[in-house]
mmCIF file with all atom_site columns, C-alpha atoms and ligand atoms in Angstrom:
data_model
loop_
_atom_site.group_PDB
_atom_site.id
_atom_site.type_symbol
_atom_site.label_atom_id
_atom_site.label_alt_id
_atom_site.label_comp_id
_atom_site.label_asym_id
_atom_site.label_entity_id
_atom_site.label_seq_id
_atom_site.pdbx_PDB_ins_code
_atom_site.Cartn_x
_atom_site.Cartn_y
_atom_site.Cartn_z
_atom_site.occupancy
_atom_site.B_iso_or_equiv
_atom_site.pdbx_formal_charge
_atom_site.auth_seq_id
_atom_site.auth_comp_id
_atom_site.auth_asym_id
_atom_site.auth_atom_id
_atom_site.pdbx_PDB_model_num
ATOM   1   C  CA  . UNK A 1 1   ? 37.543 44.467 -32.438 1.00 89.00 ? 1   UNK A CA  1
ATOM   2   C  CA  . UNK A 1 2   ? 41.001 45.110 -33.345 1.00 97.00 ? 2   UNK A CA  1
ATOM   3   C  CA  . UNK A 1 3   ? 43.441 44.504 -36.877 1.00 98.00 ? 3   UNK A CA  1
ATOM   4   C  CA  . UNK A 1 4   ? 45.971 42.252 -35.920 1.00 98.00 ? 4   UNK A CA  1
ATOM   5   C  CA  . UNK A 1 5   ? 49.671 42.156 -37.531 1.00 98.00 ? 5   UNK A CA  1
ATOM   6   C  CA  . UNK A 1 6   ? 50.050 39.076 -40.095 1.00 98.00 ? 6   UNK A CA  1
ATOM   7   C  CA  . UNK A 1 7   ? 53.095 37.391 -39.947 1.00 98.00 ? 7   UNK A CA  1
ATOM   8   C  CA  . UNK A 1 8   ? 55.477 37.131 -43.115 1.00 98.00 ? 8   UNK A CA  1
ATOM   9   C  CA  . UNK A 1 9   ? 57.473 34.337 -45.060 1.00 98.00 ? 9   UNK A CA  1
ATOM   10  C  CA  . UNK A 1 10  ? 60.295 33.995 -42.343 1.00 98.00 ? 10  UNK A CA  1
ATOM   11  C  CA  . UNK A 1 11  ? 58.490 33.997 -39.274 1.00 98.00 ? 11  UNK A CA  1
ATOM   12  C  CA  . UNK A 1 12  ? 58.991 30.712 -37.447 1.00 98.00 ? 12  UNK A CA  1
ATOM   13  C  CA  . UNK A 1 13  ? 55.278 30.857 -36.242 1.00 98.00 ? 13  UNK A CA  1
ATOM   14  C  CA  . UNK A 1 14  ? 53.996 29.887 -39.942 1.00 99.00 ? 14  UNK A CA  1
ATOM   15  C  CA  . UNK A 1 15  ? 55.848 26.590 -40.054 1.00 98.00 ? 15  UNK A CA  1
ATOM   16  C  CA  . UNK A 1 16  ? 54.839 25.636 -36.365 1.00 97.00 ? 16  UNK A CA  1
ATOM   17  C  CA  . UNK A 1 17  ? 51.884 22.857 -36.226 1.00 93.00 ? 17  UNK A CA  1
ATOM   18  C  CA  . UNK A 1 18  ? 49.255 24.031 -33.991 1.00 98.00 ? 18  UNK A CA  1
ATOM   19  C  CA  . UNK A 1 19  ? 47.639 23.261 -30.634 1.00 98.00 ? 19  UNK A CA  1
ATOM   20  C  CA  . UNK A 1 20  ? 43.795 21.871 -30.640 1.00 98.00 ? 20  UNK A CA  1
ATOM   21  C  CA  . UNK A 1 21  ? 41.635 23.965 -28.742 1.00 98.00 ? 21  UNK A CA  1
ATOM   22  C  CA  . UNK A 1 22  ? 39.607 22.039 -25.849 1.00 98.00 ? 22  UNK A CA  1
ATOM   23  C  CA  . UNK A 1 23  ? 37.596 24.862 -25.138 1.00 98.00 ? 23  UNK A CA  1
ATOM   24  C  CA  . UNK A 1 24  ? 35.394 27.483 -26.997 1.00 98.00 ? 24  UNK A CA  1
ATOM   25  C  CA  . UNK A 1 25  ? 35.716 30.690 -24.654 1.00 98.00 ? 25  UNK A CA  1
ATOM   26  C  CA  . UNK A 1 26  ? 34.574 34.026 -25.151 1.00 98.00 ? 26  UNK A CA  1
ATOM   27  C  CA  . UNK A 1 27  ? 38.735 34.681 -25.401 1.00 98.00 ? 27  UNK A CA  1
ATOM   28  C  CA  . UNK A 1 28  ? 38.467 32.699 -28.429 1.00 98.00 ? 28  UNK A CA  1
ATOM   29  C  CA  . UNK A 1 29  ? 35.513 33.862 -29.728 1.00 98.00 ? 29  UNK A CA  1
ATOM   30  C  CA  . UNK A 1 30  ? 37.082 37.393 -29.651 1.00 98.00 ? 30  UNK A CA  1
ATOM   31  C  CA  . UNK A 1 31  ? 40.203 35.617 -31.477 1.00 98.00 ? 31  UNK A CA  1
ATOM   32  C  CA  . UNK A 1 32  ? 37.654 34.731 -34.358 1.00 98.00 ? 32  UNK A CA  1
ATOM   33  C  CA  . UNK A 1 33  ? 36.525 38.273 -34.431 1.00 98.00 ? 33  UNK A CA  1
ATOM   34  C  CA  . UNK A 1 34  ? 39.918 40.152 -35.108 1.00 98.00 ? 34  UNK A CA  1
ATOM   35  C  CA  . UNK A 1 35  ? 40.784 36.907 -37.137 1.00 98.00 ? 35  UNK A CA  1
ATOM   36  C  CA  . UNK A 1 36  ? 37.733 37.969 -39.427 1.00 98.00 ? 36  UNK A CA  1
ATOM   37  C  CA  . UNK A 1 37  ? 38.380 41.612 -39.287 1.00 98.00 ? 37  UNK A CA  1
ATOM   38  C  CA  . UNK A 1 38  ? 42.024 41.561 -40.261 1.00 98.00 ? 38  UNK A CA  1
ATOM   39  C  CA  . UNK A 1 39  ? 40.978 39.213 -43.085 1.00 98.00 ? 39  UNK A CA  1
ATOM   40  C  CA  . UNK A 1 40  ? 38.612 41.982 -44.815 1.00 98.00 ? 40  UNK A CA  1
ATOM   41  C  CA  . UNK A 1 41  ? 40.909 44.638 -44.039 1.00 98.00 ? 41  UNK A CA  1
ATOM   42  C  CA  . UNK A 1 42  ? 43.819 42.475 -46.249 1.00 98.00 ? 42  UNK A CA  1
ATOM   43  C  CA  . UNK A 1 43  ? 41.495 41.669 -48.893 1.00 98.00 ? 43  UNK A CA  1
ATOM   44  C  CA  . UNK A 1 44  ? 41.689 38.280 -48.356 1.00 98.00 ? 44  UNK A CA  1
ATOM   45  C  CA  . UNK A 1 45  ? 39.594 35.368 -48.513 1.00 98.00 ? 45  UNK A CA  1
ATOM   46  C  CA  . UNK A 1 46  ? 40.683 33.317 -45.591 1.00 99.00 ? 46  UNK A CA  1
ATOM   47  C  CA  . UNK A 1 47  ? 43.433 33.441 -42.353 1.00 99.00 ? 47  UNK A CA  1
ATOM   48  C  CA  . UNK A 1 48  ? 44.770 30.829 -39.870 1.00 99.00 ? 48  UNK A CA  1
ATOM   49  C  CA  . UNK A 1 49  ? 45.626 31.310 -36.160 1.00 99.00 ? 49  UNK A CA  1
ATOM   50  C  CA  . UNK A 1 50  ? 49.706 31.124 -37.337 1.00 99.00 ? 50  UNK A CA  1
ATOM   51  C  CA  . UNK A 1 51  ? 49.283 34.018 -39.769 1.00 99.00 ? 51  UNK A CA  1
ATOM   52  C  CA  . UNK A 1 52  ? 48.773 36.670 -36.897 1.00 99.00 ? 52  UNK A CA  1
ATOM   53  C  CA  . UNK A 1 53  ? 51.413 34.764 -34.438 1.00 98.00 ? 53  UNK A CA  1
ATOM   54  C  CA  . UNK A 1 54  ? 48.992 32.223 -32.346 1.00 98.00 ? 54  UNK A CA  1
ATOM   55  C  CA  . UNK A 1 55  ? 49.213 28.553 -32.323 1.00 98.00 ? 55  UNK A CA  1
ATOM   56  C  CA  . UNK A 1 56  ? 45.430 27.859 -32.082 1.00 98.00 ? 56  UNK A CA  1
ATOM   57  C  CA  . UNK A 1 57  ? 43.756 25.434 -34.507 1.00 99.00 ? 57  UNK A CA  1
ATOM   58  C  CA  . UNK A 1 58  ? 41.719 28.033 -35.675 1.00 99.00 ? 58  UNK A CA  1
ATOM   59  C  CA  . UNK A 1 59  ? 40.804 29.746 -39.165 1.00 99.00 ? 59  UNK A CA  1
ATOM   60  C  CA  . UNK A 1 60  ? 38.435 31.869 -41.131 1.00 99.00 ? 60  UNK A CA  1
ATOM   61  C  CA  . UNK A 1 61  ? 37.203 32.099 -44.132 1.00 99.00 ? 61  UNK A CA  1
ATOM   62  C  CA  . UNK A 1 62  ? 34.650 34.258 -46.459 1.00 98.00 ? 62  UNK A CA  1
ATOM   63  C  CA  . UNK A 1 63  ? 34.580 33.160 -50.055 1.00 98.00 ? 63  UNK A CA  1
ATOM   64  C  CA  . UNK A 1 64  ? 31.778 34.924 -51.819 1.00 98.00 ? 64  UNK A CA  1
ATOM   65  C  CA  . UNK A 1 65  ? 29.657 34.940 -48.518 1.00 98.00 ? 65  UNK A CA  1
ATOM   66  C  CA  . UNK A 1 66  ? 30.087 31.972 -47.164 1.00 98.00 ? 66  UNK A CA  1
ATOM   67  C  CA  . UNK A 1 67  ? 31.836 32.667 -43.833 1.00 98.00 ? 67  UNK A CA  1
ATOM   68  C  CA  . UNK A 1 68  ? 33.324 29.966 -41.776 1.00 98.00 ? 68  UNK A CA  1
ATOM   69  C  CA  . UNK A 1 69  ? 35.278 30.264 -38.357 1.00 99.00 ? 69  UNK A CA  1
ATOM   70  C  CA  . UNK A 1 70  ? 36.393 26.938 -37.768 1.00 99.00 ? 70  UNK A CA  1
ATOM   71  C  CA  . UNK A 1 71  ? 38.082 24.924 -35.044 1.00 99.00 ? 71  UNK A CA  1
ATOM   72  C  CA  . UNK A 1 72  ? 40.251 22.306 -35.070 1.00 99.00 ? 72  UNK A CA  1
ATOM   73  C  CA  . UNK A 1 73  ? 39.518 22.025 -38.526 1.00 99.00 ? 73  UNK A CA  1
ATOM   74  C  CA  . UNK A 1 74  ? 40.322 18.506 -40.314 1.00 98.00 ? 74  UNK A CA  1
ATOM   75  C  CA  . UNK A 1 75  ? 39.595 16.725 -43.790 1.00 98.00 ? 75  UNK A CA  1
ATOM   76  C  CA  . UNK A 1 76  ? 37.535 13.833 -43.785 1.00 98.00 ? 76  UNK A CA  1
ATOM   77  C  CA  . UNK A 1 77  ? 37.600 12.836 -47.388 1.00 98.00 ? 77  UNK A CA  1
ATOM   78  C  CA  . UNK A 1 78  ? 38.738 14.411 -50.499 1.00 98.00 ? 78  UNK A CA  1
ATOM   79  C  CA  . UNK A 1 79  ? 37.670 13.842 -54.130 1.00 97.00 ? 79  UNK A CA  1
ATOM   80  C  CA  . UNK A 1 80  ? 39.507 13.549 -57.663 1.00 97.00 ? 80  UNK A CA  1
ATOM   81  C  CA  . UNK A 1 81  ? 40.890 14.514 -59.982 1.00 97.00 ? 81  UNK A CA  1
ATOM   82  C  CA  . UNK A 1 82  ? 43.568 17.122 -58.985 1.00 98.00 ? 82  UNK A CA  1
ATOM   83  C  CA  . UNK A 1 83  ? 42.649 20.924 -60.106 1.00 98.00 ? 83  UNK A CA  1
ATOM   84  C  CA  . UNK A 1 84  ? 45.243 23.312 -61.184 1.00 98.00 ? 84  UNK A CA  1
ATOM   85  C  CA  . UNK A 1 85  ? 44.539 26.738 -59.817 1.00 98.00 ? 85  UNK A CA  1
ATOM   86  C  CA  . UNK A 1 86  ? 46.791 30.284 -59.081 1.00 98.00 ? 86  UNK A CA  1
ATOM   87  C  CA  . UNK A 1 87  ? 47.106 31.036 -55.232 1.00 98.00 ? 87  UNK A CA  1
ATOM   88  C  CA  . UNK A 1 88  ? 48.769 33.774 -52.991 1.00 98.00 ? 88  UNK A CA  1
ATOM   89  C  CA  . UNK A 1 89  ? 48.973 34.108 -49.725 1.00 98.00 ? 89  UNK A CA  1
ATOM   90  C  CA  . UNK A 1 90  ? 48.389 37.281 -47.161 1.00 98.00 ? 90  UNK A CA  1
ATOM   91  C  CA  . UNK A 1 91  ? 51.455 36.081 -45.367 1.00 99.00 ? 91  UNK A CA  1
ATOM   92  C  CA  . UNK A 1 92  ? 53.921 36.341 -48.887 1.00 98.00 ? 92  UNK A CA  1
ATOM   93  C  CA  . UNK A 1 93  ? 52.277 39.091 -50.201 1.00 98.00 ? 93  UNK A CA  1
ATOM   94  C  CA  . UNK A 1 94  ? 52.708 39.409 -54.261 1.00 98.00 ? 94  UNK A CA  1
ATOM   95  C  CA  . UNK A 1 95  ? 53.550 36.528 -54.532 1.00 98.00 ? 95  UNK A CA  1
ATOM   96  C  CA  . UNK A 1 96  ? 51.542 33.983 -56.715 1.00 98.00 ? 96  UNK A CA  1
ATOM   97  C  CA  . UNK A 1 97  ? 52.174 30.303 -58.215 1.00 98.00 ? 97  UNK A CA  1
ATOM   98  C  CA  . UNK A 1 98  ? 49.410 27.248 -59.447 1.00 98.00 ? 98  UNK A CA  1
ATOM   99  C  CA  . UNK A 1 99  ? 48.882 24.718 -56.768 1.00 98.00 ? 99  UNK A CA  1
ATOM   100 C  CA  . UNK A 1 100 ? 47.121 21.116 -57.726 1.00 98.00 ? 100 UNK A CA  1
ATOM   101 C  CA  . UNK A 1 101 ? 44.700 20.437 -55.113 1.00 98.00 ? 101 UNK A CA  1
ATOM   102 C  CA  . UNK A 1 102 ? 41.290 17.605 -55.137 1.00 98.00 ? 102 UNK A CA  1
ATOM   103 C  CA  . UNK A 1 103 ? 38.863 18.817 -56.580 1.00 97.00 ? 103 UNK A CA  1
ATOM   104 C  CA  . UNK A 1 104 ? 36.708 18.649 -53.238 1.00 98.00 ? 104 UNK A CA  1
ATOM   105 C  CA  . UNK A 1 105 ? 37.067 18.353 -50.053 1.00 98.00 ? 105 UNK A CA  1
ATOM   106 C  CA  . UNK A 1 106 ? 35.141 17.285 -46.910 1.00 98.00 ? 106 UNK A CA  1
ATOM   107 C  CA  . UNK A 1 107 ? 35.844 18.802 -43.367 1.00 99.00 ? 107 UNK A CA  1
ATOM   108 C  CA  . UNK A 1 108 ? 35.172 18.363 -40.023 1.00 99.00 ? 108 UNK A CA  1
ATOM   109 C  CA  . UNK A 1 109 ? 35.195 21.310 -37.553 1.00 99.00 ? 109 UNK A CA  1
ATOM   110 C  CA  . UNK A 1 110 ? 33.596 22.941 -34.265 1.00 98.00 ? 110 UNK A CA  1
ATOM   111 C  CA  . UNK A 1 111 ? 31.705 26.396 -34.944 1.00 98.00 ? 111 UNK A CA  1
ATOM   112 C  CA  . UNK A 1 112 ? 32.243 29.518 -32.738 1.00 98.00 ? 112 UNK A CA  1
ATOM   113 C  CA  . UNK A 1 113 ? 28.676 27.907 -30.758 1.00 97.00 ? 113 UNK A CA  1
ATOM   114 C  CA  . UNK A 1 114 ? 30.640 25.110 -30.109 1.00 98.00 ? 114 UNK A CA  1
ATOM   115 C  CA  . UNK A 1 115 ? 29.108 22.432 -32.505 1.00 98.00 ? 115 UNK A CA  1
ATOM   116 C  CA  . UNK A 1 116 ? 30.772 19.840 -34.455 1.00 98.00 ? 116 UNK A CA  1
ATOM   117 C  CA  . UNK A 1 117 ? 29.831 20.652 -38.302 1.00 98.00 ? 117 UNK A CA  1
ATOM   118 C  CA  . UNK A 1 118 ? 30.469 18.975 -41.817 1.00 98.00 ? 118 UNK A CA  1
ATOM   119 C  CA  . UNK A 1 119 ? 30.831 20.933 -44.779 1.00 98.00 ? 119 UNK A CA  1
ATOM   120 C  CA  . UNK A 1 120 ? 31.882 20.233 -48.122 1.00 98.00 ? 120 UNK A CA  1
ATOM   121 C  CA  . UNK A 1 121 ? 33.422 22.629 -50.862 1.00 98.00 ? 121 UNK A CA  1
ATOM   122 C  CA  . UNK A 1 122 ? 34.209 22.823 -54.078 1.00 98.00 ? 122 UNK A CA  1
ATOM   123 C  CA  . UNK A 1 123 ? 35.977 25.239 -56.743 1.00 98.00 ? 123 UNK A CA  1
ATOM   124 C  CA  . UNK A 1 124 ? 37.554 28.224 -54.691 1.00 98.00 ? 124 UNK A CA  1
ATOM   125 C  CA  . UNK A 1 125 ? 35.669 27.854 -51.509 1.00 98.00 ? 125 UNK A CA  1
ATOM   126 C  CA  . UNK A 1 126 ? 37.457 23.517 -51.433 1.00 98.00 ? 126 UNK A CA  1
ATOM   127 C  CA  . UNK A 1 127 ? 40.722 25.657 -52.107 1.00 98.00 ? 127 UNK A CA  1
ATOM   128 C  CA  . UNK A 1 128 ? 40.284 27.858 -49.431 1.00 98.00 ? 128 UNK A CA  1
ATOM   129 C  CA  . UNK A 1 129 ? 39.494 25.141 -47.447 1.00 99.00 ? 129 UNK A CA  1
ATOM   130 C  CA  . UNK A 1 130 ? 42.703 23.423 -47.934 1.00 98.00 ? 130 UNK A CA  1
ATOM   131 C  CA  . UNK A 1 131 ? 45.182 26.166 -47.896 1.00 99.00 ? 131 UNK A CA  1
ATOM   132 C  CA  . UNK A 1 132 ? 44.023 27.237 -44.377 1.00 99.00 ? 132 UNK A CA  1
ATOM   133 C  CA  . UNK A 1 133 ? 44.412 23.857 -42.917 1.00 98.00 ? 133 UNK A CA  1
ATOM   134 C  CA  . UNK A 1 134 ? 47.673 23.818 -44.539 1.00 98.00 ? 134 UNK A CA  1
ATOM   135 C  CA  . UNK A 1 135 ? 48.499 26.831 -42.556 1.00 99.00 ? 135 UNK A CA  1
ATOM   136 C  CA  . UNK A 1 136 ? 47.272 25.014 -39.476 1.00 98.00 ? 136 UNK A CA  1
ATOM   137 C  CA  . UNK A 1 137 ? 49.404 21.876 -40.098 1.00 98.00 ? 137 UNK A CA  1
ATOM   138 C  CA  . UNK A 1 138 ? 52.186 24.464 -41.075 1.00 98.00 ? 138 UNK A CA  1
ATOM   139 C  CA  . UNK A 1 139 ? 52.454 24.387 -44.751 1.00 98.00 ? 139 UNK A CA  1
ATOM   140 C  CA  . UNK A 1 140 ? 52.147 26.744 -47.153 1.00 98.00 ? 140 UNK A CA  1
ATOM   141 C  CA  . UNK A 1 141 ? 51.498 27.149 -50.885 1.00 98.00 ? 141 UNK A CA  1
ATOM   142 C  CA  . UNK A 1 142 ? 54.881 27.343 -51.966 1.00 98.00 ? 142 UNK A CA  1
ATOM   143 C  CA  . UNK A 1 143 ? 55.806 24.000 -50.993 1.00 98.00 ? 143 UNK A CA  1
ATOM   144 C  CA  . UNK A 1 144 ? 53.676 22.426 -53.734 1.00 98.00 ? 144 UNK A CA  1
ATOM   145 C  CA  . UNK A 1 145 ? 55.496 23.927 -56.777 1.00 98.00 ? 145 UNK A CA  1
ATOM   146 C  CA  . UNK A 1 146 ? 57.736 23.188 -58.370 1.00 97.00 ? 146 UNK A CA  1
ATOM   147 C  CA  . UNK A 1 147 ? 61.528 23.477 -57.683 1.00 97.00 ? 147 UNK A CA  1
ATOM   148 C  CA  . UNK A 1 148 ? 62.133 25.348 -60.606 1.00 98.00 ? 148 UNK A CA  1
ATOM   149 C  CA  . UNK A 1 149 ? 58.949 27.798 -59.889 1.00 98.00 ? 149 UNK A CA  1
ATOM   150 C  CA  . UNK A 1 150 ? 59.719 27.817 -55.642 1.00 98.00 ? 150 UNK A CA  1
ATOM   151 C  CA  . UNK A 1 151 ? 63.104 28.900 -56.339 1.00 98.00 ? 151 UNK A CA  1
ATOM   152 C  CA  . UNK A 1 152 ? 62.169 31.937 -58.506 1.00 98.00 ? 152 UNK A CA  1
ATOM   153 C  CA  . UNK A 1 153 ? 59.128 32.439 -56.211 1.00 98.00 ? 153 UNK A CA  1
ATOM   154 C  CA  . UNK A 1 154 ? 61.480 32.594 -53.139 1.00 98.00 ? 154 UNK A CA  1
ATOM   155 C  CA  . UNK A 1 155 ? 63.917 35.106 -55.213 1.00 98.00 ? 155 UNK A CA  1
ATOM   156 C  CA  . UNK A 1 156 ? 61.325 37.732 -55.730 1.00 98.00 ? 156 UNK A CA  1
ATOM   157 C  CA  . UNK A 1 157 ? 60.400 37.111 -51.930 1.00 98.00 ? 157 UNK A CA  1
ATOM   158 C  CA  . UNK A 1 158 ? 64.524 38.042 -51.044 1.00 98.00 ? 158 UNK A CA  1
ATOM   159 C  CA  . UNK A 1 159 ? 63.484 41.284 -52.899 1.00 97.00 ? 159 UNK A CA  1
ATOM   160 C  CA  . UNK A 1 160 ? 60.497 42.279 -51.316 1.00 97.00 ? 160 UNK A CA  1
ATOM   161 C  CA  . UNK A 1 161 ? 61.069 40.652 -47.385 1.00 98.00 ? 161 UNK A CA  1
ATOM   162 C  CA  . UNK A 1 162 ? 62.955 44.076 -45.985 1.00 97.00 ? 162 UNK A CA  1
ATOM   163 C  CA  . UNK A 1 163 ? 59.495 45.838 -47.130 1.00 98.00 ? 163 UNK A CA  1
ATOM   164 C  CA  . UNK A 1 164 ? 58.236 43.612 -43.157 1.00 98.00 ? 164 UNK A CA  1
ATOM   165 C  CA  . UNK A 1 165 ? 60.709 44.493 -40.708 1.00 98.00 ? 165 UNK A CA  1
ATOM   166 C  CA  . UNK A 1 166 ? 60.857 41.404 -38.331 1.00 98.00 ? 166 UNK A CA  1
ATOM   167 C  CA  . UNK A 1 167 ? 58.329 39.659 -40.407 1.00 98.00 ? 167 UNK A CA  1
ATOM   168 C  CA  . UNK A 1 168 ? 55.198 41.258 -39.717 1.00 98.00 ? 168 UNK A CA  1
ATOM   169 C  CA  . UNK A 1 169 ? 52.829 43.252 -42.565 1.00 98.00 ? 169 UNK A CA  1
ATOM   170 C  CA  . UNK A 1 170 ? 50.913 45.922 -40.756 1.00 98.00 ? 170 UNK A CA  1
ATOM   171 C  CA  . UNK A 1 171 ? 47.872 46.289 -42.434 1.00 97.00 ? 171 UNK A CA  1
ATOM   172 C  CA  . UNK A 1 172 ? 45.948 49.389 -42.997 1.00 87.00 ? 172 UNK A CA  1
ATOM   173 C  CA  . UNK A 1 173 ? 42.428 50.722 -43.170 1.00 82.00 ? 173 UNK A CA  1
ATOM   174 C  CA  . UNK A 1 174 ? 41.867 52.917 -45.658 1.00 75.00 ? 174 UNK A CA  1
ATOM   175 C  CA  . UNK A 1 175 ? 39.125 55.415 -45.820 1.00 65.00 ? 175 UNK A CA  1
ATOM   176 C  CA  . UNK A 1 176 ? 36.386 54.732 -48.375 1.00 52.00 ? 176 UNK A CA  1
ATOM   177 C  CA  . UNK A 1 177 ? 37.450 56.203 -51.894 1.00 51.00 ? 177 UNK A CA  1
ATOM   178 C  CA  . UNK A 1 178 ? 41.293 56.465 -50.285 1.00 50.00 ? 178 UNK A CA  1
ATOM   179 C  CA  . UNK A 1 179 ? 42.220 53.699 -52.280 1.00 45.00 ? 179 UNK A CA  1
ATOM   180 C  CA  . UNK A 1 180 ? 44.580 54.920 -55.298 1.00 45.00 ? 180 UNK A CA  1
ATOM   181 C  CA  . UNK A 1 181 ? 44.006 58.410 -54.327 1.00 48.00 ? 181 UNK A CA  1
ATOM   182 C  CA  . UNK A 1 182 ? 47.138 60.802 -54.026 1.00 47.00 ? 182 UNK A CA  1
ATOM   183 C  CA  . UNK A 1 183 ? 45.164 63.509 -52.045 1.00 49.00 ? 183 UNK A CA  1
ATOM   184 C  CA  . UNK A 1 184 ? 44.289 61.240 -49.389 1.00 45.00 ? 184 UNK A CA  1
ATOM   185 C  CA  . UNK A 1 185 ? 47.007 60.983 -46.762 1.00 43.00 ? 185 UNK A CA  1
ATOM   186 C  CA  . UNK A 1 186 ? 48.138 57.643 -45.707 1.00 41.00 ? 186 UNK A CA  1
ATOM   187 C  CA  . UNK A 1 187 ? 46.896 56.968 -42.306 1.00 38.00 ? 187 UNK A CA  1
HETATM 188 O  O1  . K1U B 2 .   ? 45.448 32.198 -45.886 1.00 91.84 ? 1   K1U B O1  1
HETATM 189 C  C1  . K1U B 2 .   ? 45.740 33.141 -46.630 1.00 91.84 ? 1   K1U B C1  1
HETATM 190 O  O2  . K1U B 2 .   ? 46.907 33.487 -46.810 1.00 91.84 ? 1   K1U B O2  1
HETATM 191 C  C2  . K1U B 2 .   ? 44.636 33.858 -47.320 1.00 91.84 ? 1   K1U B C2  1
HETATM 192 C  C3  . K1U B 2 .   ? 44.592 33.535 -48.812 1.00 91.84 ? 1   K1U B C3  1
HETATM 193 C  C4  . K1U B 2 .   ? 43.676 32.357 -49.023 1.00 91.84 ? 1   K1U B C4  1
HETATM 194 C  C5  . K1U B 2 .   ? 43.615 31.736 -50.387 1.00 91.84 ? 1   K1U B C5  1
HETATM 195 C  C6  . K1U B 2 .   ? 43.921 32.406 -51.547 1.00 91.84 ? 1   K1U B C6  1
HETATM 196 C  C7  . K1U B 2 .   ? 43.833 31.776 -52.776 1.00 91.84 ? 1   K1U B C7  1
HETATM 197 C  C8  . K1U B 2 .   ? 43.440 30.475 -52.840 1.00 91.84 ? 1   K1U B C8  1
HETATM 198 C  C9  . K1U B 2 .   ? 43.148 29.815 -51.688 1.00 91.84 ? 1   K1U B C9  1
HETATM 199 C  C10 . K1U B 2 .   ? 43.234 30.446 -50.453 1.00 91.84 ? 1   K1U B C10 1
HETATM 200 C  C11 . K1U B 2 .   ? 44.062 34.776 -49.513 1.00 91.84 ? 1   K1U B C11 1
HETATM 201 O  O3  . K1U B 2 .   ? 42.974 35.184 -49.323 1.00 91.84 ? 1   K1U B O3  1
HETATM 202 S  S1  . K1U B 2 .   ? 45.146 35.601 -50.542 1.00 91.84 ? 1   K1U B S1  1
HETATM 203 C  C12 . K1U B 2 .   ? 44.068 36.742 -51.435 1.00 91.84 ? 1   K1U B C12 1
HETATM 204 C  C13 . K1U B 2 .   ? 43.610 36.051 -52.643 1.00 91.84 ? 1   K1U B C13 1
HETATM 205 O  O4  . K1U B 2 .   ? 44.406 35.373 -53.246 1.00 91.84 ? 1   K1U B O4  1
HETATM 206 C  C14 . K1U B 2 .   ? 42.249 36.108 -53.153 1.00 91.84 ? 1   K1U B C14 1
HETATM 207 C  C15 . K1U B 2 .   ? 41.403 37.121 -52.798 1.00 91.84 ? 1   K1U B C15 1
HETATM 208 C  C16 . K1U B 2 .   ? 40.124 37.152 -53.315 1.00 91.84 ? 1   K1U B C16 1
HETATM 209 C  C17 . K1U B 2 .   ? 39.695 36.189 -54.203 1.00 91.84 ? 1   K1U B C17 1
HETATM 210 C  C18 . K1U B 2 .   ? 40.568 35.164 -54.558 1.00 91.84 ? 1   K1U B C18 1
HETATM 211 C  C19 . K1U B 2 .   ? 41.852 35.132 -54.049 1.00 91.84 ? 1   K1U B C19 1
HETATM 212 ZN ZN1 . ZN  B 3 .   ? 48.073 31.670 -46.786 1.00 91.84 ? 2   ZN  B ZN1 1
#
């Protein structure tokens, strides 16, 4: 299994709609894999196809142990009121603002066996849920606040974008107890 590069704010890949996948291969399977791998490794809870520069419909996500790889993820229904909740994003790193989403949602998706699945989720795991088919449609969380807040959002991004030369965030493995620690050299 390998970490794969995630793609920044900037890169044309994260505002590209993606391809449906007719097929689930082993190739695609092993796509899921780093997908899931680079997602620990960034401390994140979920990551979509764009986000490491491919244009499968395909995303994964872990929210307090419930793991998903899904493909050609859709929403089938989605349930009210709006919720107000803070969000970031692995590919704008530091950078946070509160989205409104439905309180629940329903999706439709094939599993890495190949099965069409329902699931439905609520609180963080329904957000999760949403922002990684957002990815997959091309969208991301910044585009639901407000001018006022995406303009100052986007400012602090000016400061910090040099920090990914040609967009990409190489992410690291750290040894255990590394984290924090001066005497440990960065590998
Ligand atoms: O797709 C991504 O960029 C991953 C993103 C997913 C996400 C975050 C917050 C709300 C909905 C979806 C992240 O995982 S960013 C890391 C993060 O914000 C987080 C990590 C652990 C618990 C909660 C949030
Ligand atoms: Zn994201």
């Amino acid at each position: 299994m390998s970490i794969l590069d995630i793609r920044v704010l900037g890169d044309p890949v994260l505002r590209k709609p993606t391809v449906r996948v007719n097929e689930v291969t082993d190739e695609l399977r092993t796509l899921i894999a780093d997908m899931f791998e680079t997602m620990y490794a960034a401390e994140g809870i979920g990551l979509a196809a764009p986000q490491v520069g491919r244009t499968e419909r395909v995303a994964v996500v872990d929210v307090e142990g419930q793991k998903f790889a899904l493909i050609n993820p859709e929403i089938v229904e989605t349930e009210m009121p709006l919720e107000k909740a803070e969000e970031g994003c692995l590919s704008i790193p530091d950078i946070y603002g509160d989205v409104d989403r439905p309180t629940r949602v329903t999706i439709r998706f094939i599993d890495e066996s190949g099965n069409e699945r329902e699931e439905a989720g609520i609180a963080l795991l329904g957000r999760c849920f949403q922002h990684e088919i957002d990815h997959l449609d091309g969208k991301l969380f910044i585009d639901y606040l407000s001018p006022l807040k995406r303009r100052a959002a986007l400012a602090k991004w000016e400061k910090a974008k040099d920090e990914y030369p040609g967009n990409i965030r190489k992410v690291r493995t750290e040894p255990a107890g590394a984290h924090n620690d001066p005497d440990v050299a960065e590998m």
